[in-house]
mmCIF file of C-alpha atoms in Angstrom:
data_model
loop_
_atom_site.group_PDB
_atom_site.id
_atom_site.type_symbol
_atom_site.label_atom_id
_atom_site.label_comp_id
_atom_site.label_asym_id
_atom_site.label_seq_id
_atom_site.Cartn_x
_atom_site.Cartn_y
_atom_site.Cartn_z
ATOM 1 C CA MET A 4 -20.497 30.265 54.367
ATOM 2 C CA ASP A 5 -22.418 30.200 57.625
ATOM 3 C CA ALA A 6 -22.725 33.442 59.561
ATOM 4 C CA ALA A 7 -20.213 32.434 62.246
ATOM 5 C CA THR A 8 -17.551 31.794 59.603
ATOM 6 C CA VAL A 9 -18.258 35.101 57.875
ATOM 7 C CA TRP A 10 -17.927 36.904 61.200
ATOM 8 C CA ALA A 11 -14.681 35.113 62.070
ATOM 9 C CA GLU A 12 -13.060 35.762 58.702
ATOM 10 C CA ARG A 13 -13.970 39.452 58.761
ATOM 11 C CA GLN A 14 -12.705 39.804 62.312
ATOM 12 C CA GLU A 15 -9.444 38.040 61.524
ATOM 13 C CA GLY A 16 -9.017 40.375 58.568
ATOM 14 C CA ARG A 17 -8.984 43.324 60.986
ATOM 15 C CA GLY A 18 -5.837 42.082 62.701
ATOM 16 C CA ILE A 19 -2.572 43.996 62.586
ATOM 17 C CA PRO A 20 0.045 42.281 60.371
ATOM 18 C CA PRO A 21 2.942 40.880 62.429
ATOM 19 C CA GLU A 22 5.549 42.935 60.590
ATOM 20 C CA ILE A 23 3.755 46.160 61.566
ATOM 21 C CA LEU A 24 2.986 45.023 65.100
ATOM 22 C CA ALA A 25 6.645 44.126 65.661
ATOM 23 C CA LYS A 26 7.635 47.767 65.130
ATOM 24 C CA ALA A 27 5.121 49.166 67.628
ATOM 25 C CA ARG A 28 6.758 50.854 70.610
ATOM 26 C CA ASN A 29 3.559 50.719 72.665
ATOM 27 C CA ASN A 30 0.785 48.138 72.919
ATOM 28 C CA PRO A 31 -1.796 49.206 70.297
ATOM 29 C CA PHE A 32 -4.491 47.113 71.987
ATOM 30 C CA HIS A 33 -4.237 48.666 75.441
ATOM 31 C CA HIS A 34 -7.287 50.715 76.401
ATOM 32 C CA ASP A 35 -6.927 53.868 78.504
ATOM 33 C CA VAL A 36 -8.981 53.418 81.649
ATOM 34 C CA ASP A 37 -9.960 57.097 81.852
ATOM 35 C CA TYR A 38 -11.827 56.829 78.550
ATOM 36 C CA PHE A 39 -13.948 53.977 79.923
ATOM 37 C CA ALA A 40 -14.757 55.427 83.347
ATOM 38 C CA ALA A 41 -18.420 55.365 84.361
ATOM 39 C CA PRO A 42 -19.921 58.882 84.238
ATOM 40 C CA SER A 43 -21.386 60.287 87.433
ATOM 41 C CA GLN A 44 -24.693 60.750 85.640
ATOM 42 C CA PRO A 45 -25.677 57.842 83.369
ATOM 43 C CA VAL A 46 -26.309 58.584 79.712
ATOM 44 C CA ASP A 47 -29.830 57.605 78.688
ATOM 45 C CA THR A 48 -29.455 55.265 75.714
ATOM 46 C CA PRO A 49 -31.496 52.462 74.134
ATOM 47 C CA SER A 50 -29.105 49.985 75.769
ATOM 48 C CA ARG A 51 -29.738 51.439 79.221
ATOM 49 C CA ARG A 52 -33.494 51.442 78.678
ATOM 50 C CA ALA A 53 -33.460 47.831 77.470
ATOM 51 C CA ALA A 54 -31.563 46.712 80.583
ATOM 52 C CA LEU A 55 -33.816 48.722 82.895
ATOM 53 C CA GLU A 56 -36.846 47.048 81.341
ATOM 54 C CA LEU A 57 -35.372 43.633 82.105
ATOM 55 C CA LEU A 58 -34.677 44.871 85.643
ATOM 56 C CA ALA A 59 -38.162 46.240 86.217
ATOM 57 C CA ASP A 60 -38.378 44.484 89.595
ATOM 58 C CA GLY A 61 -34.704 45.002 90.420
ATOM 59 C CA GLY A 62 -31.959 42.418 90.335
ATOM 60 C CA THR A 63 -28.287 41.738 89.705
ATOM 61 C CA VAL A 64 -26.115 42.567 86.688
ATOM 62 C CA LEU A 65 -23.034 40.981 85.118
ATOM 63 C CA ASP A 66 -21.004 43.369 82.959
ATOM 64 C CA VAL A 67 -18.764 41.507 80.483
ATOM 65 C CA GLY A 68 -15.864 43.596 79.220
ATOM 66 C CA CYS A 69 -16.870 46.088 81.888
ATOM 67 C CA GLY A 70 -14.171 48.722 81.579
ATOM 68 C CA GLY A 71 -14.960 51.232 84.322
ATOM 69 C CA GLY A 72 -18.536 49.998 84.562
ATOM 70 C CA ALA A 73 -20.444 52.516 82.454
ATOM 71 C CA ALA A 74 -22.969 49.861 81.363
ATOM 72 C CA ALA A 75 -23.545 48.417 84.827
ATOM 73 C CA PHE A 76 -23.606 51.656 86.814
ATOM 74 C CA ALA A 77 -26.088 53.247 84.410
ATOM 75 C CA LEU A 78 -28.529 50.845 86.108
ATOM 76 C CA VAL A 79 -27.975 52.037 89.681
ATOM 77 C CA GLY A 80 -31.319 52.268 91.427
ATOM 78 C CA ARG A 81 -32.499 48.984 89.935
ATOM 79 C CA ILE A 82 -29.551 46.717 90.728
ATOM 80 C CA THR A 83 -28.581 45.161 94.037
ATOM 81 C CA HIS A 84 -25.190 43.785 92.984
ATOM 82 C CA ALA A 85 -22.798 44.212 90.052
ATOM 83 C CA THR A 86 -20.118 41.844 88.782
ATOM 84 C CA GLY A 87 -17.501 43.161 86.378
ATOM 85 C CA VAL A 88 -15.384 41.026 84.047
ATOM 86 C CA ASP A 89 -12.386 42.470 82.216
ATOM 87 C CA GLN A 90 -8.899 41.493 81.044
ATOM 88 C CA GLN A 91 -7.273 44.703 82.315
ATOM 89 C CA GLN A 92 -6.714 44.998 86.044
ATOM 90 C CA ASP A 93 -6.791 48.799 85.898
ATOM 91 C CA MET A 94 -10.290 48.592 84.414
ATOM 92 C CA LEU A 95 -11.397 46.340 87.268
ATOM 93 C CA ASP A 96 -9.856 48.760 89.767
ATOM 94 C CA SER A 97 -11.885 51.568 88.200
ATOM 95 C CA PHE A 98 -15.024 49.386 88.303
ATOM 96 C CA ALA A 99 -14.456 48.638 91.990
ATOM 97 C CA ALA A 100 -13.909 52.298 92.857
ATOM 98 C CA ALA A 101 -17.086 53.300 91.022
ATOM 99 C CA ALA A 102 -19.103 50.629 92.837
ATOM 100 C CA ARG A 103 -17.798 51.767 96.228
ATOM 101 C CA ALA A 104 -18.592 55.394 95.381
ATOM 102 C CA ARG A 105 -22.181 54.321 94.672
ATOM 103 C CA ASP A 106 -22.357 52.137 97.806
ATOM 104 C CA LEU A 107 -23.194 49.150 95.604
ATOM 105 C CA PRO A 108 -22.126 45.581 96.438
ATOM 106 C CA TYR A 109 -19.814 44.244 93.739
ATOM 107 C CA ARG A 110 -17.189 41.727 92.732
ATOM 108 C CA THR A 111 -14.643 41.676 89.917
ATOM 109 C CA VAL A 112 -13.359 38.816 87.787
ATOM 110 C CA ALA A 113 -10.091 39.157 85.867
ATOM 111 C CA GLY A 114 -9.817 37.319 82.577
ATOM 112 C CA ARG A 115 -11.150 36.735 79.118
ATOM 113 C CA TRP A 116 -14.761 35.837 78.393
ATOM 114 C CA PRO A 117 -15.905 33.069 78.061
ATOM 115 C CA ASP A 118 -12.832 31.526 79.735
ATOM 116 C CA VAL A 119 -13.842 32.996 83.098
ATOM 117 C CA ALA A 120 -17.604 32.540 82.725
ATOM 118 C CA ALA A 121 -17.719 29.889 85.434
ATOM 119 C CA ASP A 122 -15.930 32.231 87.868
ATOM 120 C CA ALA A 123 -18.275 35.096 87.007
ATOM 121 C CA GLY A 124 -21.401 33.076 87.693
ATOM 122 C CA ALA A 125 -24.935 34.146 86.820
ATOM 123 C CA ALA A 126 -26.920 37.362 87.109
ATOM 124 C CA ASP A 127 -30.435 38.473 86.331
ATOM 125 C CA VAL A 128 -29.218 40.598 83.415
ATOM 126 C CA VAL A 129 -25.965 40.346 81.464
ATOM 127 C CA VAL A 130 -24.681 43.428 79.649
ATOM 128 C CA SER A 131 -21.733 43.650 77.265
ATOM 129 C CA HIS A 132 -20.943 46.961 75.603
ATOM 130 C CA HIS A 133 -18.535 47.326 72.675
ATOM 131 C CA VAL A 134 -16.883 43.944 73.132
ATOM 132 C CA LEU A 135 -18.219 41.863 70.216
ATOM 133 C CA HIS A 136 -15.822 43.470 67.754
ATOM 134 C CA ASN A 137 -12.941 42.165 69.882
ATOM 135 C CA VAL A 138 -14.173 38.584 69.433
ATOM 136 C CA VAL A 139 -13.295 36.269 66.538
ATOM 137 C CA ASP A 140 -15.089 33.062 67.588
ATOM 138 C CA LEU A 141 -18.493 34.527 68.383
ATOM 139 C CA PRO A 142 -20.733 31.479 69.134
ATOM 140 C CA PRO A 143 -18.990 30.427 72.395
ATOM 141 C CA PHE A 144 -18.957 34.048 73.542
ATOM 142 C CA VAL A 145 -22.690 34.456 72.934
ATOM 143 C CA ARG A 146 -23.619 31.071 74.401
ATOM 144 C CA ALA A 147 -21.811 31.981 77.608
ATOM 145 C CA LEU A 148 -23.561 35.360 77.810
ATOM 146 C CA THR A 149 -26.913 33.637 77.440
ATOM 147 C CA ALA A 150 -26.111 30.883 79.932
ATOM 148 C CA ALA A 151 -25.121 33.482 82.550
ATOM 149 C CA ALA A 152 -28.389 35.429 82.284
ATOM 150 C CA ARG A 153 -31.540 34.590 84.227
ATOM 151 C CA ARG A 154 -33.717 37.155 82.433
ATOM 152 C CA GLY A 155 -31.913 38.536 79.424
ATOM 153 C CA VAL A 156 -28.859 39.922 77.670
ATOM 154 C CA VAL A 157 -28.185 43.426 76.348
ATOM 155 C CA VAL A 158 -25.300 43.891 73.918
ATOM 156 C CA GLU A 159 -24.235 47.264 72.559
ATOM 157 C CA MET A 160 -21.959 47.487 69.531
ATOM 158 C CA MET A 161 -21.081 49.804 66.690
ATOM 159 C CA THR A 162 -22.695 48.831 63.407
ATOM 160 C CA GLN A 163 -19.198 48.315 61.985
ATOM 161 C CA HIS A 164 -15.818 47.779 63.633
ATOM 162 C CA PRO A 165 -15.222 50.767 65.942
ATOM 163 C CA THR A 166 -11.826 51.476 64.382
ATOM 164 C CA ALA A 167 -12.948 51.071 60.767
ATOM 165 C CA TRP A 168 -12.848 54.859 60.460
ATOM 166 C CA LEU A 169 -9.056 54.606 60.724
ATOM 167 C CA ASP A 170 -8.773 52.477 57.573
ATOM 168 C CA PRO A 171 -7.657 55.426 55.397
ATOM 169 C CA LEU A 172 -4.810 56.046 57.841
ATOM 170 C CA TRP A 173 -3.618 52.445 57.684
ATOM 171 C CA GLU A 174 -3.315 52.930 53.940
ATOM 172 C CA ARG A 175 -1.718 56.362 54.290
ATOM 173 C CA PHE A 176 0.939 55.412 56.838
ATOM 174 C CA HIS A 177 1.489 51.708 56.105
ATOM 175 C CA GLY A 178 0.164 51.111 52.586
ATOM 176 C CA LEU A 179 -2.229 48.581 54.150
ATOM 177 C CA HIS A 180 -5.639 48.086 52.598
ATOM 178 C CA ARG A 181 -8.131 46.958 55.226
ATOM 179 C CA PRO A 182 -10.873 44.428 54.303
ATOM 180 C CA PRO A 183 -14.568 45.084 55.019
ATOM 181 C CA SER A 184 -15.574 45.148 58.664
ATOM 182 C CA ALA A 185 -17.898 42.719 60.365
ATOM 183 C CA THR A 186 -21.224 44.429 60.976
ATOM 184 C CA THR A 187 -24.230 44.327 63.258
ATOM 185 C CA ASP A 188 -26.055 42.345 60.575
ATOM 186 C CA ASP A 189 -23.250 39.770 60.673
ATOM 187 C CA ALA A 190 -23.593 39.492 64.449
ATOM 188 C CA VAL A 191 -27.368 39.087 64.194
ATOM 189 C CA GLY A 192 -26.814 36.328 61.647
ATOM 190 C CA VAL A 193 -24.660 34.456 64.157
ATOM 191 C CA LEU A 194 -27.284 34.879 66.881
ATOM 192 C CA ARG A 195 -29.984 33.490 64.613
ATOM 193 C CA GLU A 196 -27.826 30.460 63.844
ATOM 194 C CA LEU A 197 -27.736 29.882 67.608
ATOM 195 C CA GLY A 198 -31.514 30.060 67.829
ATOM 196 C CA ILE A 199 -31.573 33.599 69.243
ATOM 197 C CA GLU A 200 -33.838 36.234 67.695
ATOM 198 C CA PRO A 201 -32.676 39.548 69.173
ATOM 199 C CA ALA A 202 -34.522 42.828 69.194
ATOM 200 C CA VAL A 203 -32.304 45.268 67.286
ATOM 201 C CA GLN A 204 -32.333 49.025 67.689
ATOM 202 C CA ARG A 205 -29.928 51.261 65.777
ATOM 203 C CA TRP A 206 -29.162 54.735 67.068
ATOM 204 C CA GLU A 207 -26.585 57.519 66.908
ATOM 205 C CA ARG A 208 -23.960 57.946 69.599
ATOM 206 C CA ALA A 209 -22.678 61.373 70.535
ATOM 207 C CA SER A 210 -19.753 62.410 68.382
ATOM 208 C CA ASP A 211 -16.302 62.802 69.875
ATOM 209 C CA ARG A 212 -12.789 63.303 68.546
ATOM 210 C CA ARG A 213 -10.226 60.709 69.453
ATOM 211 C CA ASP A 214 -6.929 61.726 70.979
ATOM 212 C CA PRO A 215 -4.285 61.753 68.203
ATOM 213 C CA VAL A 216 -1.844 60.129 70.635
ATOM 214 C CA TRP A 217 -4.232 57.174 70.993
ATOM 215 C CA VAL A 218 -4.729 57.004 67.234
ATOM 216 C CA ALA A 219 -0.981 56.986 66.583
ATOM 217 C CA ARG A 220 -0.535 54.192 69.115
ATOM 218 C CA ARG A 221 -3.350 52.202 67.531
ATOM 219 C CA LEU A 222 -1.646 52.630 64.152
ATOM 220 C CA CYS A 223 1.648 51.372 65.643
ATOM 221 C CA LEU A 224 3.290 54.722 64.937
ATOM 222 C CA PRO A 225 5.953 56.354 67.150
ATOM 223 C CA GLU A 226 5.143 59.486 69.118
ATOM 224 C CA ASP A 227 6.985 61.720 66.672
ATOM 225 C CA ARG A 228 4.288 60.914 64.071
ATOM 226 C CA VAL A 229 1.454 62.251 66.278
ATOM 227 C CA PRO A 230 1.421 65.702 64.588
ATOM 228 C CA GLU A 231 0.929 64.024 61.195
ATOM 229 C CA VAL A 232 -1.964 62.001 62.577
ATOM 230 C CA ASP A 233 -3.511 65.040 64.236
ATOM 231 C CA ALA A 234 -3.411 66.969 60.973
ATOM 232 C CA VAL A 235 -5.665 64.501 59.160
ATOM 233 C CA LEU A 236 -8.134 63.343 61.843
ATOM 234 C CA ASP A 237 -10.735 65.978 61.018
ATOM 235 C CA ASP A 238 -10.803 64.789 57.408
ATOM 236 C CA LEU A 239 -12.023 61.311 58.348
ATOM 237 C CA ASP A 240 -15.675 60.325 58.125
ATOM 238 C CA ARG A 241 -16.406 58.639 61.424
ATOM 239 C CA VAL A 242 -19.627 56.619 61.545
ATOM 240 C CA ARG A 243 -21.277 56.898 64.965
ATOM 241 C CA THR A 244 -24.191 54.497 64.455
ATOM 242 C CA ALA A 245 -24.542 52.012 67.297
ATOM 243 C CA ALA A 246 -26.880 49.078 67.774
ATOM 244 C CA THR A 247 -28.489 47.561 70.842
ATOM 245 C CA LEU A 248 -29.185 43.824 70.649
ATOM 246 C CA THR A 249 -31.499 42.457 73.324
ATOM 247 C CA TRP A 250 -32.733 38.936 73.946
ATOM 248 C CA THR A 251 -34.534 37.234 76.792
ATOM 249 C CA VAL A 252 -33.830 33.812 78.243
ATOM 250 C CA GLY A 253 -35.959 31.135 79.849
#
């Protein structure tokens, strides 16, 4: 199979079966805005450094799947304008508040990429952090990122699906065996099929412990199962390896 098909099949295999999803009392796909808020002091990462290099002379940034704008606002001092794209309005509200607090011109675009690519327009640098593993059909997503960038694109992702560490809990609570995750290598394979040769840098993110309430919701479990989830979280091996994929355009 070609790389795009491999990616799509592995991503589809990470879906939640309808019979489990139907029993969920809360949306397991909703992201808490507080977790994605931009820190007051940017974290120095390979992704930030790659974007700053592309912005050596300053410029504009488009943040796809922006959340609260952590990727974009880590570049304050080099950027003159930031555009944030996200499906959740509360994320865009957080992005807007962070831009105003930094006295940075901004705009927000509500919707799903690449459906809203035309509304988002172009920027000198396009960043997209931890969004690829939410995408099944990767080629149109990547083509739109590239088309929107005047200088280059910086993508940050985990080297495997960011919730793959929960696979033992899917089996424990639902008897569901999860298939292998799509990986950074799979994503790079898709890029190469599109004629893109990205620079790839793997690195370790700081470790954190997810809120058991969030984990229970993600597992489609009711709140009364949170103590059971909390009791086993420390036993899980959580991979924290991330990858920064960078490519230039033009």
